[in-house]
Amino acid sequence: MISRRRVLRMGGLTALGAAVPDAALRAFTPEAGPVRRLVVISHCHGWPYEGWRMRPAGRSADEPWTLDLAPLAAGYLSRALAPLHPHRRRVLALDGLSLATAELDAGGNRHDRGWIHAWTGDNADFAARDTRSVSPSLDQVVAAHVARPDRLPSLELSLDAALEAGRPISYSLGGMRLPAERSPLGAWNRVFGPASSGDAVGRRRRTTLDFAYREYRELAPRFTAGERARLETHFGLVERLGHRLESLATLACEAPAQPAAEFERYDLGFDAFTDVVAAAFGCDITRVVTLSLGEMPTAEFGADHISDKVHKGIAHYIHEDPAKYAAMTDYVRHHAAQVARFVSTLEAVPDAGGGSIMDNTLVVWCSELGDGWHGYCHYCPVLVGGEWAFATGRYLYWPHETPAEMRVPSQVLTGGATRFSGIPHQRMLVSVARAMGLDLDHVGLKHARGQRGDFIDVSGPLPGLAA
Amino acid sequence: MRHGIAPALLTAALSGILAPAAASGQTAPGRTALPPDAAPLALTPAEYNNTVADLFGFPRDGDRWPARPALADRISPRREPSRGVFTAPPPPPVWPWRFPAETGSEGFEGIAEGQAPSSYQVEELHLAAMHFASFALVSPTFFACDGWGGLPAAEQAACAWASLGRFARRAYRRPLDPGERRRLEAFWRANAAAGPLDEAVALTVAGILQTPTFHFRIEPRRGPAGARAPLSRWELASRLSYFLWDSMPDEALFAAAEAGGLDTRAGIEAQARRMLDDPKARPAVVRFHHQWLGTGDVLLVAPARRAFGPLFGLDARLATARDDDVEWPAVMGPVRHSMKLETELFVEGTVFDGAGTFTALMTDHRGYMSDATAPIYGDGAERLEGPAVTRTIDLVVASIGRRKPLTLYPASFPPGERAGVLTLPSVLALGAYAVQPGPIPRGVRVLERLACMHLGTPVQGAETALPPDTLTAESTNRERTAAATRPGTCNTCHRTINPPGFAFEHYDAIGRWRSHDNGQAVDASGSLTLAGGERIAFADGVDFARQLAASRRVRDCYVLRWTGYALGERLDAAAPGLDALQAGFRADDSIETLLVSIAGSDLFRRRPGAGATGGHE
């Protein structure tokens, strides 16, 4: 096997050190500070805005304002957000964003457009066999920066129930959908199971990297310094890939109990995923996780008397039937309760440098759509954690002033379109990326054009989030 | 133009501040000198995929490859097909592998400075090697014996090793030296000792596909620094095949190399002519032109329904706000694919089946169209005799991936409306916003890509000054663009950038010819001075294209682009020998002759020396 020690012995480090980008080398060095982690949780069908939003008395709808959540009693949070009350000091609820660029993107199913824009900040590519992204998703951008070179760069999970699967929200740097582990057992196997613990074929697969690397070392003396620099960079990365596979295969870490193959209830599946993530974080096996939440059975949130399908039975009709609007509020509330349990679980795991895992984790909870009607107008992210970068414990409101027309139902607004949108959500993605240590001014698009031709800048972070 | 492609194109569009030297016409084509110590070239994604197909003897069409062997699931990391959300998409083809695109250099892949490696790319190369390695077992060309699977174990092992040795020679594109052969054999024996022979074969192949000798075009420098030293026969064979085929040499080229057939200019030119007659040259030449024009991105153009829906028989807006728009993607998917295929068929037809000249490439008013793009070409288009071409296209409509046939047929367009590549709807739609054409990106495309003029960085916030992309206004698009770029800080450069863009104001954002814009007759006239001092005054886009076809600056730039592409270097305009190629092309006009001349040139047959020794003669 390729080993780090061997590279040192062969004198490869100097050349490798000269050629490998700084960020890659830095990842080899134990961090001086705490390890930062990112979790993306994405549910289907957005939020029924009236059930999610908060409107304390005396606040204008025309001016930005901030509400301090810390002193609020449980009953003061909106119905959808209420389950997060125990964690309110970690919460940033963002009211005033839109998936404006998804509205401006031409063509395509609004779900697909939504999840591509939501997580990549860029347009969708529909000219292929499968919807693709133009840019990588936020989790992959962050993973490329924070991942340990000897561990899993990221872990993609999808909680699939009997109905619709979790949306494909994770896109590689090449724009490809990343496959997700679709059961807690699959995730456990990937993180702690035989695939990562030195099975025979896995070991032999690593020998192919070893062979290629050895061939390079044999050839290297024939090259000039300039030629060698390029190849050193490439084969330094080959060496690191072998090192990662080897490291994962020999990792000593206390694995949690193996989860069941199937779960009777959606909530139990969610909690089993949570346990795998907490253990993976505890062992520093990965630092970036995406959890895409497929359609939840209606019985889980008490709406089975309305329909047995969230999507086609309830979500589409929220603006026509108040009972369905209320049911979708309960649906989001139930997801909020899952997020709250997720945070509690991470809070119970001590981190290596003191405090809990959650103290060094940022959870971004969003959706693919603004609402179940396929609207993009009100996009309602909730950030939990990330206190090292954000002044948390707040609800922030911004009026809709961006010159992009957003489709809304005629029951909401005559004519079926607003004249303005909320702040394009890309700026939230930038804020998250910066919190994770990236020096970016945009994620995905930099700018767009509204339907009336206005220039819309979608770069830069959201105002007022920083600690 | 949609903003999905804006990061590249809008940046180009907005890089409309000409460097002072360029503005004064002093900028030479090519900005930097030849790197004194250029890096080895990695196979580009297309080259990798083509090479793998040729190595295993499979066609360059994933639908005609055999199914992924069961062994692949034993030795490859699991990569589950997407289940889809509402319905499973068609399974991805087993070939090609979708690698991340190269950073590129001036729009071209396969140039050393645009090939920065990344950990992601290395991981993809590993996954691709593991994926393709299993296909050795079902390859029609891999085994050196018949019926390998049914042989006794000892014979299986012997045949496998013989096959691997032959495979490695082709994968390395040269004979193995004794050390390489020894190490390969040790690797094979270790694999054979550790598990079943089929796994051992596949793992050994996977190792070969990750070596530097396979993945890089290794041409170690030798000879004194500052002088260009000859390439070895094997290196030259590889350089030639990746230049003209985007793939590895075939057996005839290997044989010619071994027999010394590439030792002379005449010998290599004869091989180049043979290779240009081979069908593999066609996609390679087309690919160059996609990169030259930037039309590889045309599948991402997104003209707005509110502007162009009625052209395709749809209402400009949805009937009700609640409807999901499945109609427009169903229209635009085939339109975009047709635009791309029309570009490819036009280039291929012109270079290989038509006049074969640069003049024709820039001025021919004949091309291809489909029912999807017929509304763009309008009533003036006339279908010509000749074989139709049917291709299968992919698109996603209503969240469901679909595969559809698309038939294109040869057509003639009014000579006053169409002239060569610059009036192809692909080029025009890429130089446009969702509603209005983009004179600035169109002008930048001409100046940078065709005239090798280098534009500086736009002033901060320049993009915010662009006119609104609206359906209605009180003036023409030209007037609005001129007004937006009139301030002194803009006009310094836009007086050069705007005219070549305004030349195409007869074409709307989807590439349809128009006589009027916003109720006023289109004015597409103008004049500009190219770097080097050539002045061109034109009446419209067709006139402009014809003059560009005859421009010394533009022809020299085309030769520079091709030569740099052939060498994988960002070539300096003053590179020795380039002027002779340019002079020949100015006189001859034949693209095939140009490519043969490049192959036979000293520039191509030699590479810079650096005092190092080594390599494989």
Tab-separated table of N, CA, C and O in Angstrom, chain B residues 228-314:
chain	number	residue	atom	x	y	z
B	228	ARG	N	14.472	23.035	-30.212
B	228	ARG	CA	13.392	22.049	-30.298
B	228	ARG	C	13.990	20.739	-30.775
B	228	ARG	O	14.603	20.660	-31.837
B	229	ALA	N	13.816	19.718	-29.983
B	229	ALA	CA	14.395	18.413	-30.292
B	229	ALA	C	13.332	17.532	-30.919
B	229	ALA	O	12.135	17.673	-30.624
B	230	PRO	N	13.724	16.605	-31.787
B	230	PRO	CA	12.719	15.749	-32.418
B	230	PRO	C	12.031	14.836	-31.413
B	230	PRO	O	12.652	14.379	-30.449
B	231	LEU	N	10.786	14.578	-31.651
B	231	LEU	CA	10.063	13.588	-30.852
B	231	LEU	C	10.462	12.198	-31.316
B	231	LEU	O	10.886	12.004	-32.459
B	232	SER	N	10.296	11.229	-30.431
B	232	SER	CA	10.536	9.857	-30.848
B	232	SER	C	9.399	9.420	-31.779
B	232	SER	O	8.357	10.074	-31.876
B	233	ARG	N	9.612	8.296	-32.445
B	233	ARG	CA	8.586	7.799	-33.365
B	233	ARG	C	7.257	7.559	-32.644
B	233	ARG	O	6.191	7.870	-33.143
B	234	TRP	N	7.369	6.970	-31.464
B	234	TRP	CA	6.146	6.636	-30.728
B	234	TRP	C	5.457	7.890	-30.220
B	234	TRP	O	4.228	7.986	-30.242
B	235	GLU	N	6.261	8.822	-29.757
B	235	GLU	CA	5.674	10.086	-29.289
B	235	GLU	C	4.983	10.811	-30.440
B	235	GLU	O	3.902	11.387	-30.286
B	236	LEU	N	5.609	10.757	-31.589
B	236	LEU	CA	5.050	11.434	-32.747
B	236	LEU	C	3.744	10.766	-33.185
B	236	LEU	O	2.770	11.446	-33.555
B	237	ALA	N	3.724	9.447	-33.121
B	237	ALA	CA	2.493	8.736	-33.485
B	237	ALA	C	1.355	9.141	-32.559
B	237	ALA	O	0.220	9.387	-33.004
B	238	SER	N	1.637	9.233	-31.271
B	238	SER	CA	0.605	9.646	-30.313
B	238	SER	C	0.170	11.077	-30.574
B	238	SER	O	-1.025	11.397	-30.567
B	239	ARG	N	1.146	11.949	-30.780
B	239	ARG	CA	0.794	13.349	-31.006
B	239	ARG	C	-0.105	13.471	-32.237
B	239	ARG	O	-1.076	14.213	-32.249
B	240	LEU	N	0.217	12.725	-33.242
B	240	LEU	CA	-0.562	12.783	-34.481
B	240	LEU	C	-1.981	12.249	-34.268
B	240	LEU	O	-2.962	12.839	-34.733
B	241	SER	N	-2.074	11.135	-33.571
B	241	SER	CA	-3.406	10.541	-33.423
B	241	SER	C	-4.295	11.373	-32.512
B	241	SER	O	-5.489	11.491	-32.753
B	242	TYR	N	-3.707	11.972	-31.456
B	242	TYR	CA	-4.553	12.812	-30.602
B	242	TYR	C	-4.894	14.129	-31.286
B	242	TYR	O	-5.923	14.737	-30.994
B	243	PHE	N	-4.051	14.572	-32.200
B	243	PHE	CA	-4.349	15.772	-32.982
B	243	PHE	C	-5.521	15.515	-33.933
B	243	PHE	O	-6.481	16.282	-33.983
B	244	LEU	N	-5.476	14.436	-34.667
B	244	LEU	CA	-6.446	14.231	-35.747
B	244	LEU	C	-7.598	13.306	-35.375
B	244	LEU	O	-8.626	13.295	-36.049
B	245	TRP	N	-7.438	12.520	-34.311
B	245	TRP	CA	-8.488	11.558	-33.952
B	245	TRP	C	-8.998	11.714	-32.525
B	245	TRP	O	-9.930	11.025	-32.136
B	246	ASP	N	-8.354	12.530	-31.733
B	246	ASP	CA	-8.694	12.591	-30.307
B	246	ASP	C	-8.591	11.214	-29.665
B	246	ASP	O	-9.360	10.873	-28.753
B	247	SER	N	-7.671	10.424	-30.140
B	247	SER	CA	-7.552	9.080	-29.590
B	247	SER	C	-6.167	8.517	-29.881
B	247	SER	O	-5.319	9.181	-30.485
B	248	MET	N	-5.981	7.283	-29.463
B	248	MET	CA	-4.703	6.599	-29.610
B	248	MET	C	-4.449	6.202	-31.068
B	248	MET	O	-5.377	6.150	-31.873
B	249	PRO	N	-3.205	5.899	-31.407
B	249	PRO	CA	-2.911	5.439	-32.767
B	249	PRO	C	-3.571	4.098	-33.055
B	249	PRO	O	-3.818	3.291	-32.152
B	250	ASP	N	-3.859	3.873	-34.331
B	250	ASP	CA	-4.337	2.552	-34.732
B	250	ASP	C	-3.130	1.671	-35.099
B	250	ASP	O	-1.976	2.121	-35.037
B	251	GLU	N	-3.408	0.458	-35.482
B	251	GLU	CA	-2.296	-0.463	-35.757
B	251	GLU	C	-1.449	0.022	-36.929
B	251	GLU	O	-0.233	-0.158	-36.952
B	252	ALA	N	-2.087	0.630	-37.926
B	252	ALA	CA	-1.327	1.113	-39.087
B	252	ALA	C	-0.357	2.216	-38.681
B	252	ALA	O	0.777	2.277	-39.179
B	253	LEU	N	-0.796	3.067	-37.783
B	253	LEU	CA	0.090	4.153	-37.347
B	253	LEU	C	1.211	3.606	-36.470
B	253	LEU	O	2.366	4.042	-36.567
B	254	PHE	N	0.863	2.664	-35.582
B	254	PHE	CA	1.919	2.000	-34.800
B	254	PHE	C	2.941	1.359	-35.734
B	254	PHE	O	4.151	1.474	-35.542
B	255	ALA	N	2.426	0.673	-36.762
B	255	ALA	CA	3.338	-0.017	-37.684
B	255	ALA	C	4.209	0.977	-38.428
B	255	ALA	O	5.416	0.758	-38.627
B	256	ALA	N	3.602	2.092	-38.834
B	256	ALA	CA	4.386	3.112	-39.538
B	256	ALA	C	5.468	3.669	-38.631
B	256	ALA	O	6.619	3.893	-39.053
B	257	ALA	N	5.098	3.888	-37.368
B	257	ALA	CA	6.094	4.416	-36.424
B	257	ALA	C	7.237	3.422	-36.266
B	257	ALA	O	8.424	3.794	-36.306
B	258	GLU	N	6.885	2.160	-36.094
B	258	GLU	CA	7.909	1.141	-35.866
B	258	GLU	C	8.836	0.998	-37.072
B	258	GLU	O	10.045	0.774	-36.938
B	259	ALA	N	8.274	1.181	-38.264
B	259	ALA	CA	9.055	0.994	-39.491
B	259	ALA	C	9.770	2.268	-39.926
B	259	ALA	O	10.374	2.298	-40.998
B	260	GLY	N	9.673	3.318	-39.121
B	260	GLY	CA	10.352	4.568	-39.493
B	260	GLY	C	9.556	5.412	-40.456
B	260	GLY	O	10.072	6.388	-41.025
B	261	GLY	N	8.299	5.092	-40.609
B	261	GLY	CA	7.486	5.832	-41.566
B	261	GLY	C	7.144	7.238	-41.126
B	261	GLY	O	6.590	8.008	-41.913
B	262	LEU	N	7.449	7.567	-39.875
B	262	LEU	CA	7.165	8.923	-39.404
B	262	LEU	C	8.446	9.741	-39.282
B	262	LEU	O	8.435	10.831	-38.708
B	263	ASP	N	9.543	9.206	-39.815
B	263	ASP	CA	10.823	9.885	-39.647
B	263	ASP	C	10.991	11.064	-40.588
B	263	ASP	O	11.867	11.899	-40.398
B	264	THR	N	10.177	11.103	-41.613
B	264	THR	CA	10.316	12.184	-42.585
B	264	THR	C	9.037	12.995	-42.648
B	264	THR	O	7.955	12.517	-42.291
B	265	ARG	N	9.180	14.211	-43.129
B	265	ARG	CA	8.006	15.063	-43.286
B	265	ARG	C	6.994	14.392	-44.233
B	265	ARG	O	5.791	14.378	-43.955
B	266	ALA	N	7.510	13.838	-45.315
B	266	ALA	CA	6.608	13.205	-46.285
B	266	ALA	C	5.877	12.036	-45.643
B	266	ALA	O	4.678	11.830	-45.875
B	267	GLY	N	6.596	11.294	-44.819
B	267	GLY	CA	5.990	10.135	-44.188
B	267	GLY	C	4.874	10.530	-43.242
B	267	GLY	O	3.779	9.932	-43.244
B	268	ILE	N	5.125	11.535	-42.449
B	268	ILE	CA	4.091	11.927	-41.475
B	268	ILE	C	2.917	12.595	-42.189
B	268	ILE	O	1.748	12.418	-41.805
B	269	GLU	N	3.217	13.317	-43.255
B	269	GLU	CA	2.114	13.946	-43.985
B	269	GLU	C	1.248	12.882	-44.676
B	269	GLU	O	0.025	13.034	-44.769
B	270	ALA	N	1.880	11.828	-45.123
B	270	ALA	CA	1.097	10.746	-45.739
B	270	ALA	C	0.180	10.106	-44.704
B	270	ALA	O	-0.992	9.808	-44.976
B	271	GLN	N	0.712	9.899	-43.509
B	271	GLN	CA	-0.134	9.350	-42.444
B	271	GLN	C	-1.261	10.316	-42.096
B	271	GLN	O	-2.405	9.903	-41.857
B	272	ALA	N	-0.941	11.600	-42.063
B	272	ALA	CA	-1.975	12.592	-41.731
B	272	ALA	C	-3.101	12.552	-42.761
B	272	ALA	O	-4.287	12.618	-42.401
B	273	ARG	N	-2.738	12.426	-44.034
B	273	ARG	CA	-3.788	12.351	-45.069
B	273	ARG	C	-4.631	11.092	-44.885
B	273	ARG	O	-5.852	11.121	-45.014
B	274	ARG	N	-3.962	9.986	-44.603
B	274	ARG	CA	-4.708	8.744	-44.367
B	274	ARG	C	-5.672	8.913	-43.193
B	274	ARG	O	-6.840	8.513	-43.250
B	275	MET	N	-5.178	9.514	-42.163
B	275	MET	CA	-6.000	9.645	-40.952
B	275	MET	C	-7.171	10.601	-41.178
B	275	MET	O	-8.247	10.420	-40.618
B	276	LEU	N	-6.946	11.642	-41.979
B	276	LEU	CA	-8.057	12.566	-42.247
B	276	LEU	C	-9.136	11.908	-43.105
B	276	LEU	O	-10.287	12.362	-43.110
B	277	ASP	N	-8.777	10.861	-43.810
B	277	ASP	CA	-9.783	10.117	-44.570
B	277	ASP	C	-10.573	9.146	-43.694
B	277	ASP	O	-11.576	8.579	-44.128
B	278	ASP	N	-10.085	8.924	-42.499
B	278	ASP	CA	-10.736	7.979	-41.584
B	278	ASP	C	-11.906	8.687	-40.886
B	278	ASP	O	-11.789	9.859	-40.510
B	279	PRO	N	-13.015	7.995	-40.701
B	279	PRO	CA	-14.157	8.642	-40.027
B	279	PRO	C	-13.828	9.198	-38.641
B	279	PRO	O	-14.511	10.102	-38.162
B	280	LYS	N	-12.782	8.672	-37.993
B	280	LYS	CA	-12.466	9.172	-36.648
B	280	LYS	C	-12.006	10.630	-36.674
B	280	LYS	O	-12.022	11.313	-35.650
B	281	ALA	N	-11.559	11.100	-37.851
B	281	ALA	CA	-11.096	12.492	-37.920
B	281	ALA	C	-12.261	13.471	-37.837
B	281	ALA	O	-12.094	14.613	-37.405
B	282	ARG	N	-13.417	13.025	-38.257
B	282	ARG	CA	-14.547	13.961	-38.343
B	282	ARG	C	-14.957	14.534	-36.987
B	282	ARG	O	-15.014	15.749	-36.823
B	283	PRO	N	-15.243	13.676	-36.012
B	283	PRO	CA	-15.602	14.272	-34.711
B	283	PRO	C	-14.466	15.067	-34.091
B	283	PRO	O	-14.706	16.030	-33.348
B	284	ALA	N	-13.237	14.693	-34.384
B	284	ALA	CA	-12.113	15.438	-33.811
B	284	ALA	C	-12.048	16.847	-34.398
B	284	ALA	O	-11.851	17.828	-33.672
B	285	VAL	N	-12.238	16.957	-35.699
B	285	VAL	CA	-12.219	18.280	-36.332
B	285	VAL	C	-13.430	19.098	-35.879
B	285	VAL	O	-13.333	20.298	-35.610
B	286	VAL	N	-14.565	18.437	-35.753
B	286	VAL	CA	-15.754	19.137	-35.257
B	286	VAL	C	-15.513	19.647	-33.841
B	286	VAL	O	-15.865	20.780	-33.492
B	287	ARG	N	-14.891	18.818	-33.028
B	287	ARG	CA	-14.655	19.209	-31.634
B	287	ARG	C	-13.764	20.445	-31.549
B	287	ARG	O	-13.960	21.308	-30.706
B	288	PHE	N	-12.775	20.519	-32.429
B	288	PHE	CA	-11.945	21.725	-32.449
B	288	PHE	C	-12.830	22.949	-32.704
B	288	PHE	O	-12.706	23.979	-32.037
B	289	HIS	N	-13.720	22.824	-33.668
B	289	HIS	CA	-14.527	23.995	-34.022
B	289	HIS	C	-15.527	24.352	-32.925
B	289	HIS	O	-15.833	25.531	-32.739
B	290	HIS	N	-16.039	23.357	-32.211
B	290	HIS	CA	-16.881	23.676	-31.045
B	290	HIS	C	-16.087	24.521	-30.047
B	290	HIS	O	-16.611	25.481	-29.473
B	291	GLN	N	-14.847	24.149	-29.844
B	291	GLN	CA	-14.039	24.889	-28.878
B	291	GLN	C	-13.644	26.258	-29.433
B	291	GLN	O	-13.585	27.243	-28.703
B	292	TRP	N	-13.375	26.309	-30.700
B	292	TRP	CA	-13.007	27.571	-31.333
B	292	TRP	C	-14.166	28.576	-31.226
B	292	TRP	O	-13.978	29.741	-30.892
B	293	LEU	N	-15.371	28.093	-31.485
B	293	LEU	CA	-16.535	28.974	-31.484
B	293	LEU	C	-17.228	29.044	-30.125
B	293	LEU	O	-18.063	29.907	-29.900
B	294	GLY	N	-16.922	28.133	-29.234
B	294	GLY	CA	-17.603	28.086	-27.942
B	294	GLY	C	-18.977	27.461	-28.020
B	294	GLY	O	-19.793	27.599	-27.099
B	295	THR	N	-19.282	26.749	-29.080
B	295	THR	CA	-20.641	26.232	-29.277
B	295	THR	C	-20.922	24.938	-28.521
B	295	THR	O	-22.038	24.428	-28.573
B	296	GLY	N	-19.922	24.422	-27.814
B	296	GLY	CA	-20.182	23.251	-26.987
B	296	GLY	C	-21.197	23.538	-25.896
B	296	GLY	O	-21.822	22.625	-25.352
B	297	ASP	N	-21.388	24.829	-25.571
B	297	ASP	CA	-22.324	25.203	-24.503
B	297	ASP	C	-23.739	25.434	-25.001
B	297	ASP	O	-24.602	25.845	-24.223
B	298	VAL	N	-23.992	25.164	-26.265
B	298	VAL	CA	-25.289	25.590	-26.801
B	298	VAL	C	-26.464	24.828	-26.186
B	298	VAL	O	-27.596	25.308	-26.214
B	299	LEU	N	-26.219	23.671	-25.581
B	299	LEU	CA	-27.324	22.947	-24.948
B	299	LEU	C	-27.848	23.670	-23.717
B	299	LEU	O	-28.856	23.263	-23.134
B	300	LEU	N	-27.169	24.721	-23.316
B	300	LEU	CA	-27.628	25.463	-22.140
B	300	LEU	C	-28.305	26.786	-22.502
B	300	LEU	O	-28.695	27.535	-21.606
B	301	VAL	N	-28.415	27.116	-23.769
B	301	VAL	CA	-29.055	28.397	-24.082
B	301	VAL	C	-30.524	28.333	-23.678
B	301	VAL	O	-31.154	27.284	-23.729
B	302	ALA	N	-31.042	29.461	-23.269
B	302	ALA	CA	-32.416	29.477	-22.762
B	302	ALA	C	-33.144	30.735	-23.208
B	302	ALA	O	-33.394	31.631	-22.404
B	303	PRO	N	-33.520	30.797	-24.467
B	303	PRO	CA	-34.374	31.913	-24.891
B	303	PRO	C	-35.691	31.865	-24.107
B	303	PRO	O	-36.173	30.792	-23.754
B	304	ALA	N	-36.257	33.026	-23.857
B	304	ALA	CA	-37.449	33.085	-22.999
B	304	ALA	C	-38.720	32.756	-23.773
B	304	ALA	O	-38.908	33.200	-24.903
B	305	ARG	N	-39.571	32.017	-23.121
B	305	ARG	CA	-40.876	31.703	-23.727
B	305	ARG	C	-41.658	32.973	-24.012
B	305	ARG	O	-42.338	33.079	-25.039
B	306	ARG	N	-41.555	33.943	-23.123
B	306	ARG	CA	-42.336	35.157	-23.320
B	306	ARG	C	-41.925	35.891	-24.603
B	306	ARG	O	-42.691	36.661	-25.159
B	307	ALA	N	-40.705	35.618	-25.071
B	307	ALA	CA	-40.254	36.249	-26.308
B	307	ALA	C	-40.443	35.343	-27.521
B	307	ALA	O	-40.739	35.815	-28.611
B	308	PHE	N	-40.262	34.051	-27.347
B	308	PHE	CA	-40.197	33.164	-28.507
B	308	PHE	C	-41.243	32.054	-28.510
B	308	PHE	O	-41.305	31.275	-29.452
B	309	GLY	N	-42.057	31.983	-27.458
B	309	GLY	CA	-43.105	30.967	-27.441
B	309	GLY	C	-43.972	30.994	-28.693
B	309	GLY	O	-44.196	29.963	-29.340
B	310	PRO	N	-44.469	32.175	-29.083
B	310	PRO	CA	-45.338	32.224	-30.275
B	310	PRO	C	-44.647	31.727	-31.542
B	310	PRO	O	-45.325	31.195	-32.434
B	311	LEU	N	-43.338	31.887	-31.640
B	311	LEU	CA	-42.633	31.400	-32.828
B	311	LEU	C	-42.803	29.894	-32.984
B	311	LEU	O	-42.805	29.367	-34.104
B	312	PHE	N	-42.978	29.220	-31.878
B	312	PHE	CA	-43.115	27.758	-31.903
B	312	PHE	C	-44.557	27.327	-31.616
B	312	PHE	O	-44.802	26.197	-31.208
B	313	GLY	N	-45.482	28.248	-31.785
B	313	GLY	CA	-46.891	27.902	-31.662
B	313	GLY	C	-47.402	27.860	-30.240
B	313	GLY	O	-48.480	27.316	-29.985
B	314	LEU	N	-46.667	28.417	-29.309
B	314	LEU	CA	-47.127	28.442	-27.919
B	314	LEU	C	-47.500	29.866	-27.530
B	314	LEU	O	-46.984	30.835	-28.096
